[in-house]
Amino acid sequence: MFEHTVEKLLQENIYSRYRDEYQMLVTNKHGVEQENVEVNIDASTIQFLISLKVDCTSLPEYIQPVENDHTIWYNPLSPRLEQVLGNSRNMVLPEYKKDMILVDYVALVLKMIDNRIGIVADHFKMKKIYIMSLTAVRNRDIIEYDTETYNKAVFMYNVNDYYCLVTVNIGVKFPQEKPSVQLSSIYCQEGKQCTETLDKYPYNPTHRPDDNIDNLLQFLNEAVLKFKNHKH
């Protein structure tokens, strides 16, 4: 059984190395507050349970998932972090090397989390810019768009009085990978789904979203005319 005590760590000489590391951790300016560190000790093992403060202000808002079962999982990540970083069970932490001290390892873990947050935040920002730019250009034709994750927009497109729906979906590798674009006919008989995915429209991840959107819309003029004559 573990004994939940900091006093045991501080008082018994056999834990001198870890006592010094603990004191460095809670007094170092880059460390953590003492109340955010719990120490568990048994005959052969010492565990440090450390609550880290992470800046989540750049992350998208937490979206409450739909409950589909009654299973409860213990997860030391906050719901907001879990949603963007994944379940902690699948998180690969940096290796704790023998010559490392605790305060340096904590800093390494924080850096890893901060880097991941930066990637997620940048991805969300780029998605939002793209979708909002698209809705601004096609304002009157927008059918729907995702205002939570900015993963999707649907708008009506008209070429020579032929109308079709255009669905734009943004994937996890955006902006390196282009959004998927699908045309859907509004004229097909009930029960038939007439769609076409556009894979070859021009896209450059180094261009501004407005330029990529302009190129997509120009491409749609010809693509929609071809789609008009699709066979059922």
Tab-separated table of C-alpha atoms in Angstrom:
chain	number	residue	atom	x	y	z
A	1	MET	CA	0.000	0.000	0.000
A	2	PHE	CA	1.150	3.523	-0.762
A	3	GLU	CA	1.504	5.965	2.075
A	4	HIS	CA	0.311	9.421	1.023
A	5	THR	CA	2.873	11.601	2.713
A	6	VAL	CA	5.381	14.294	1.930
A	7	GLU	CA	6.723	14.148	5.489
A	8	LYS	CA	8.087	10.640	4.979
A	9	LEU	CA	9.987	11.847	1.927
A	10	LEU	CA	11.399	14.853	3.766
A	11	GLN	CA	12.381	13.091	6.979
A	12	GLU	CA	13.894	9.743	5.988
A	13	ASN	CA	17.441	9.781	4.623
A	14	ILE	CA	16.918	6.889	2.214
A	15	TYR	CA	14.855	9.260	0.088
A	16	SER	CA	17.455	12.062	0.136
A	17	ARG	CA	17.880	12.245	-3.642
A	18	TYR	CA	14.154	12.457	-4.273
A	19	ARG	CA	13.716	14.849	-1.357
A	20	ASP	CA	16.158	17.247	-3.010
A	21	GLU	CA	14.385	16.910	-6.347
A	22	TYR	CA	11.012	17.486	-4.714
A	23	GLN	CA	12.227	20.621	-2.963
A	24	MET	CA	13.768	21.896	-6.185
A	25	LEU	CA	10.506	21.259	-8.012
A	26	VAL	CA	8.319	23.191	-5.575
A	27	THR	CA	10.757	26.092	-5.101
A	28	ASN	CA	12.080	26.529	-8.639
A	29	LYS	CA	10.527	29.487	-10.448
A	30	HIS	CA	9.678	27.176	-13.343
A	31	GLY	CA	8.327	24.466	-11.055
A	32	VAL	CA	4.885	23.891	-9.571
A	33	GLU	CA	3.083	24.908	-6.407
A	34	GLN	CA	3.554	22.600	-3.432
A	35	GLU	CA	-0.185	21.954	-3.151
A	36	ASN	CA	-0.136	20.604	-6.721
A	37	VAL	CA	2.317	17.808	-5.899
A	38	GLU	CA	1.311	14.598	-4.158
A	39	VAL	CA	3.881	12.025	-3.050
A	40	ASN	CA	3.062	8.336	-2.680
A	41	ILE	CA	5.606	6.010	-1.056
A	42	ASP	CA	5.729	2.291	-0.412
A	43	ALA	CA	8.623	-0.045	0.383
A	44	SER	CA	10.157	0.085	-3.099
A	45	THR	CA	8.405	2.809	-5.076
A	46	ILE	CA	7.975	6.565	-5.006
A	47	GLN	CA	5.294	8.220	-7.102
A	48	PHE	CA	5.018	11.929	-7.767
A	49	LEU	CA	1.510	12.956	-8.832
A	50	ILE	CA	1.873	16.436	-10.294
A	51	SER	CA	-0.924	18.724	-11.408
A	52	LEU	CA	0.354	20.932	-14.226
A	53	LYS	CA	-1.049	24.312	-15.179
A	54	VAL	CA	-1.555	24.495	-18.929
A	55	ASP	CA	-2.619	27.572	-20.908
A	56	CYS	CA	-5.646	26.509	-22.958
A	57	THR	CA	-6.788	29.967	-24.053
A	58	SER	CA	-5.768	29.368	-27.677
A	59	LEU	CA	-7.727	26.111	-27.952
A	60	PRO	CA	-11.243	25.831	-29.414
A	61	GLU	CA	-14.064	25.691	-26.908
A	62	TYR	CA	-14.900	22.331	-25.387
A	63	ILE	CA	-17.768	20.583	-27.178
A	64	GLN	CA	-19.823	18.291	-24.962
A	65	PRO	CA	-19.792	14.837	-26.607
A	66	VAL	CA	-22.964	12.837	-27.093
A	67	GLU	CA	-23.314	10.205	-24.367
A	68	ASN	CA	-23.620	6.755	-25.919
A	69	ASP	CA	-22.926	4.554	-22.896
A	70	HIS	CA	-22.511	4.705	-19.133
A	71	THR	CA	-18.810	3.834	-18.965
A	72	ILE	CA	-16.721	6.124	-16.778
A	73	TRP	CA	-13.007	6.434	-17.528
A	74	TYR	CA	-10.451	8.005	-15.250
A	75	ASN	CA	-8.498	10.571	-17.217
A	76	PRO	CA	-6.051	13.012	-15.630
A	77	LEU	CA	-6.525	15.415	-18.554
A	78	SER	CA	-9.239	18.045	-18.430
A	79	PRO	CA	-12.140	17.452	-20.866
A	80	ARG	CA	-10.968	20.347	-23.041
A	81	LEU	CA	-7.415	19.014	-23.274
A	82	GLU	CA	-8.605	15.461	-23.829
A	83	GLN	CA	-10.760	16.571	-26.743
A	84	VAL	CA	-7.857	18.149	-28.616
A	85	LEU	CA	-4.915	16.061	-27.388
A	86	GLY	CA	-6.576	12.663	-27.152
A	87	ASN	CA	-7.058	10.332	-24.207
A	88	SER	CA	-4.128	10.291	-21.784
A	89	ARG	CA	-3.957	6.497	-22.115
A	90	ASN	CA	-2.730	7.040	-25.678
A	91	MET	CA	-0.377	9.918	-24.897
A	92	VAL	CA	3.298	9.058	-25.258
A	93	LEU	CA	5.308	10.932	-22.643
A	94	PRO	CA	9.010	11.756	-23.014
A	95	GLU	CA	11.434	9.171	-21.667
A	96	TYR	CA	12.486	9.749	-18.065
A	97	LYS	CA	16.232	9.179	-18.227
A	98	LYS	CA	18.319	8.203	-15.220
A	99	ASP	CA	20.402	11.367	-15.288
A	100	MET	CA	17.352	13.658	-15.399
A	101	ILE	CA	16.049	15.581	-12.436
A	102	LEU	CA	12.360	15.936	-11.736
A	103	VAL	CA	12.061	19.652	-12.453
A	104	ASP	CA	13.668	19.209	-15.885
A	105	TYR	CA	11.366	16.325	-16.717
A	106	VAL	CA	8.291	18.330	-15.734
A	107	ALA	CA	9.511	21.163	-17.979
A	108	LEU	CA	9.952	18.656	-20.826
A	109	VAL	CA	6.398	17.350	-20.426
A	110	LEU	CA	5.019	20.891	-20.327
A	111	LYS	CA	6.925	21.757	-23.492
A	112	MET	CA	5.504	18.696	-25.238
A	113	ILE	CA	1.949	19.656	-24.246
A	114	ASP	CA	2.481	23.311	-25.209
A	115	ASN	CA	3.808	22.276	-28.623
A	116	ARG	CA	0.807	20.041	-29.186
A	117	ILE	CA	-1.565	22.809	-28.113
A	118	GLY	CA	0.168	25.168	-30.547
A	119	ILE	CA	-0.337	22.735	-33.424
A	120	VAL	CA	-4.015	22.220	-32.574
A	121	ALA	CA	-4.598	25.955	-32.095
A	122	ASP	CA	-2.950	26.827	-35.427
A	123	HIS	CA	-4.978	24.145	-37.209
A	124	PHE	CA	-8.216	25.460	-35.701
A	125	LYS	CA	-7.305	29.048	-36.607
A	126	MET	CA	-6.559	28.133	-40.229
A	127	LYS	CA	-9.826	26.182	-40.531
A	128	LYS	CA	-11.798	29.099	-39.138
A	129	ILE	CA	-10.158	31.582	-41.510
A	130	TYR	CA	-10.885	29.342	-44.506
A	131	ILE	CA	-14.524	28.635	-43.631
A	132	MET	CA	-15.270	32.248	-42.690
A	133	SER	CA	-13.636	33.482	-45.909
A	134	LEU	CA	-15.724	31.013	-47.898
A	135	THR	CA	-18.952	32.073	-46.198
A	136	ALA	CA	-18.101	35.733	-46.806
A	137	VAL	CA	-17.614	35.142	-50.535
A	138	ARG	CA	-20.707	32.926	-50.932
A	139	ASN	CA	-22.769	34.727	-48.307
A	140	ARG	CA	-26.189	34.500	-49.979
A	141	ASP	CA	-25.662	30.926	-51.114
A	142	ILE	CA	-24.594	29.372	-47.814
A	143	ILE	CA	-26.867	26.522	-46.696
A	144	GLU	CA	-24.992	25.648	-43.521
A	145	TYR	CA	-21.554	25.831	-41.964
A	146	ASP	CA	-19.924	24.534	-38.800
A	147	THR	CA	-19.444	27.312	-36.240
A	148	GLU	CA	-17.945	25.061	-33.551
A	149	THR	CA	-15.114	23.153	-35.224
A	150	TYR	CA	-15.144	24.890	-38.640
A	151	ASN	CA	-14.811	21.547	-40.394
A	152	LYS	CA	-17.588	21.962	-42.945
A	153	ALA	CA	-19.541	24.351	-45.139
A	154	VAL	CA	-22.332	23.713	-47.649
A	155	PHE	CA	-23.415	26.226	-50.273
A	156	MET	CA	-25.500	26.383	-53.433
A	157	TYR	CA	-23.698	26.980	-56.715
A	158	ASN	CA	-25.335	28.083	-59.951
A	159	VAL	CA	-23.946	27.860	-63.471
A	160	ASN	CA	-26.274	28.759	-66.357
A	161	ASP	CA	-29.346	28.233	-64.142
A	162	TYR	CA	-28.191	24.782	-63.056
A	163	TYR	CA	-27.982	24.556	-59.276
A	164	CYS	CA	-26.121	22.039	-57.172
A	165	LEU	CA	-24.912	21.744	-53.610
A	166	VAL	CA	-21.206	22.070	-52.872
A	167	THR	CA	-19.970	20.503	-49.625
A	168	VAL	CA	-16.519	21.459	-48.351
A	169	ASN	CA	-14.983	19.334	-45.584
A	170	ILE	CA	-11.682	20.171	-43.896
A	171	GLY	CA	-9.544	17.287	-42.650
A	172	VAL	CA	-7.002	16.931	-39.856
A	173	LYS	CA	-4.034	17.583	-42.183
A	174	PHE	CA	-5.288	20.960	-43.414
A	175	PRO	CA	-3.791	23.249	-44.676
A	176	GLN	CA	-1.113	20.864	-45.986
A	177	GLU	CA	-3.887	18.798	-47.582
A	178	LYS	CA	-6.701	20.432	-49.529
A	179	PRO	CA	-10.289	20.303	-48.252
A	180	SER	CA	-12.506	17.647	-49.805
A	181	VAL	CA	-15.136	19.072	-52.160
A	182	GLN	CA	-18.266	17.215	-53.218
A	183	LEU	CA	-21.010	18.174	-55.671
A	184	SER	CA	-24.567	16.970	-54.991
A	185	SER	CA	-27.457	17.248	-57.428
A	186	ILE	CA	-30.768	18.702	-56.250
A	187	TYR	CA	-32.579	17.364	-59.314
A	188	CYS	CA	-32.136	13.608	-58.905
A	189	GLN	CA	-35.162	11.466	-58.218
A	190	GLU	CA	-36.034	10.723	-54.618
A	191	GLY	CA	-34.009	7.810	-53.311
A	192	LYS	CA	-31.100	8.450	-55.673
A	193	GLN	CA	-27.944	10.136	-54.464
A	194	CYS	CA	-26.092	11.858	-57.282
A	195	THR	CA	-22.717	13.107	-56.090
A	196	GLU	CA	-19.220	13.667	-57.390
A	197	THR	CA	-16.013	14.321	-55.460
A	198	LEU	CA	-13.646	16.881	-56.970
A	199	ASP	CA	-10.055	15.778	-56.460
A	200	LYS	CA	-8.237	17.851	-59.061
A	201	TYR	CA	-9.226	21.409	-58.245
A	202	PRO	CA	-6.241	23.790	-57.833
A	203	TYR	CA	-4.926	24.265	-54.319
A	204	ASN	CA	-1.649	25.460	-52.847
A	205	PRO	CA	-1.058	25.259	-49.063
A	206	THR	CA	1.319	28.238	-49.233
A	207	HIS	CA	-1.331	30.542	-50.731
A	208	ARG	CA	-3.726	32.726	-48.777
A	209	PRO	CA	-7.148	31.157	-48.088
A	210	ASP	CA	-8.829	33.819	-50.247
A	211	ASP	CA	-6.666	32.850	-53.233
A	212	ASN	CA	-7.375	29.137	-52.801
A	213	ILE	CA	-11.097	29.836	-52.498
A	214	ASP	CA	-11.061	31.976	-55.663
A	215	ASN	CA	-9.299	29.157	-57.522
A	216	LEU	CA	-11.864	26.653	-56.262
A	217	LEU	CA	-14.806	28.794	-57.357
A	218	GLN	CA	-13.313	29.291	-60.813
A	219	PHE	CA	-12.817	25.539	-61.090
A	220	LEU	CA	-16.456	24.974	-60.101
A	221	ASN	CA	-17.733	26.806	-63.187
A	222	GLU	CA	-16.524	24.055	-65.492
A	223	ALA	CA	-16.934	21.210	-62.995
A	224	VAL	CA	-20.607	21.991	-62.368
A	225	LEU	CA	-21.364	22.100	-66.105
A	226	LYS	CA	-19.820	18.644	-66.492
A	227	PHE	CA	-21.702	17.414	-63.444
A	228	LYS	CA	-24.955	18.679	-64.963
A	229	ASN	CA	-24.702	16.002	-67.641
A	230	HIS	CA	-23.905	13.136	-65.276
A	231	LYS	CA	-25.608	9.809	-65.897
A	232	HIS	CA	-27.956	8.245	-63.363
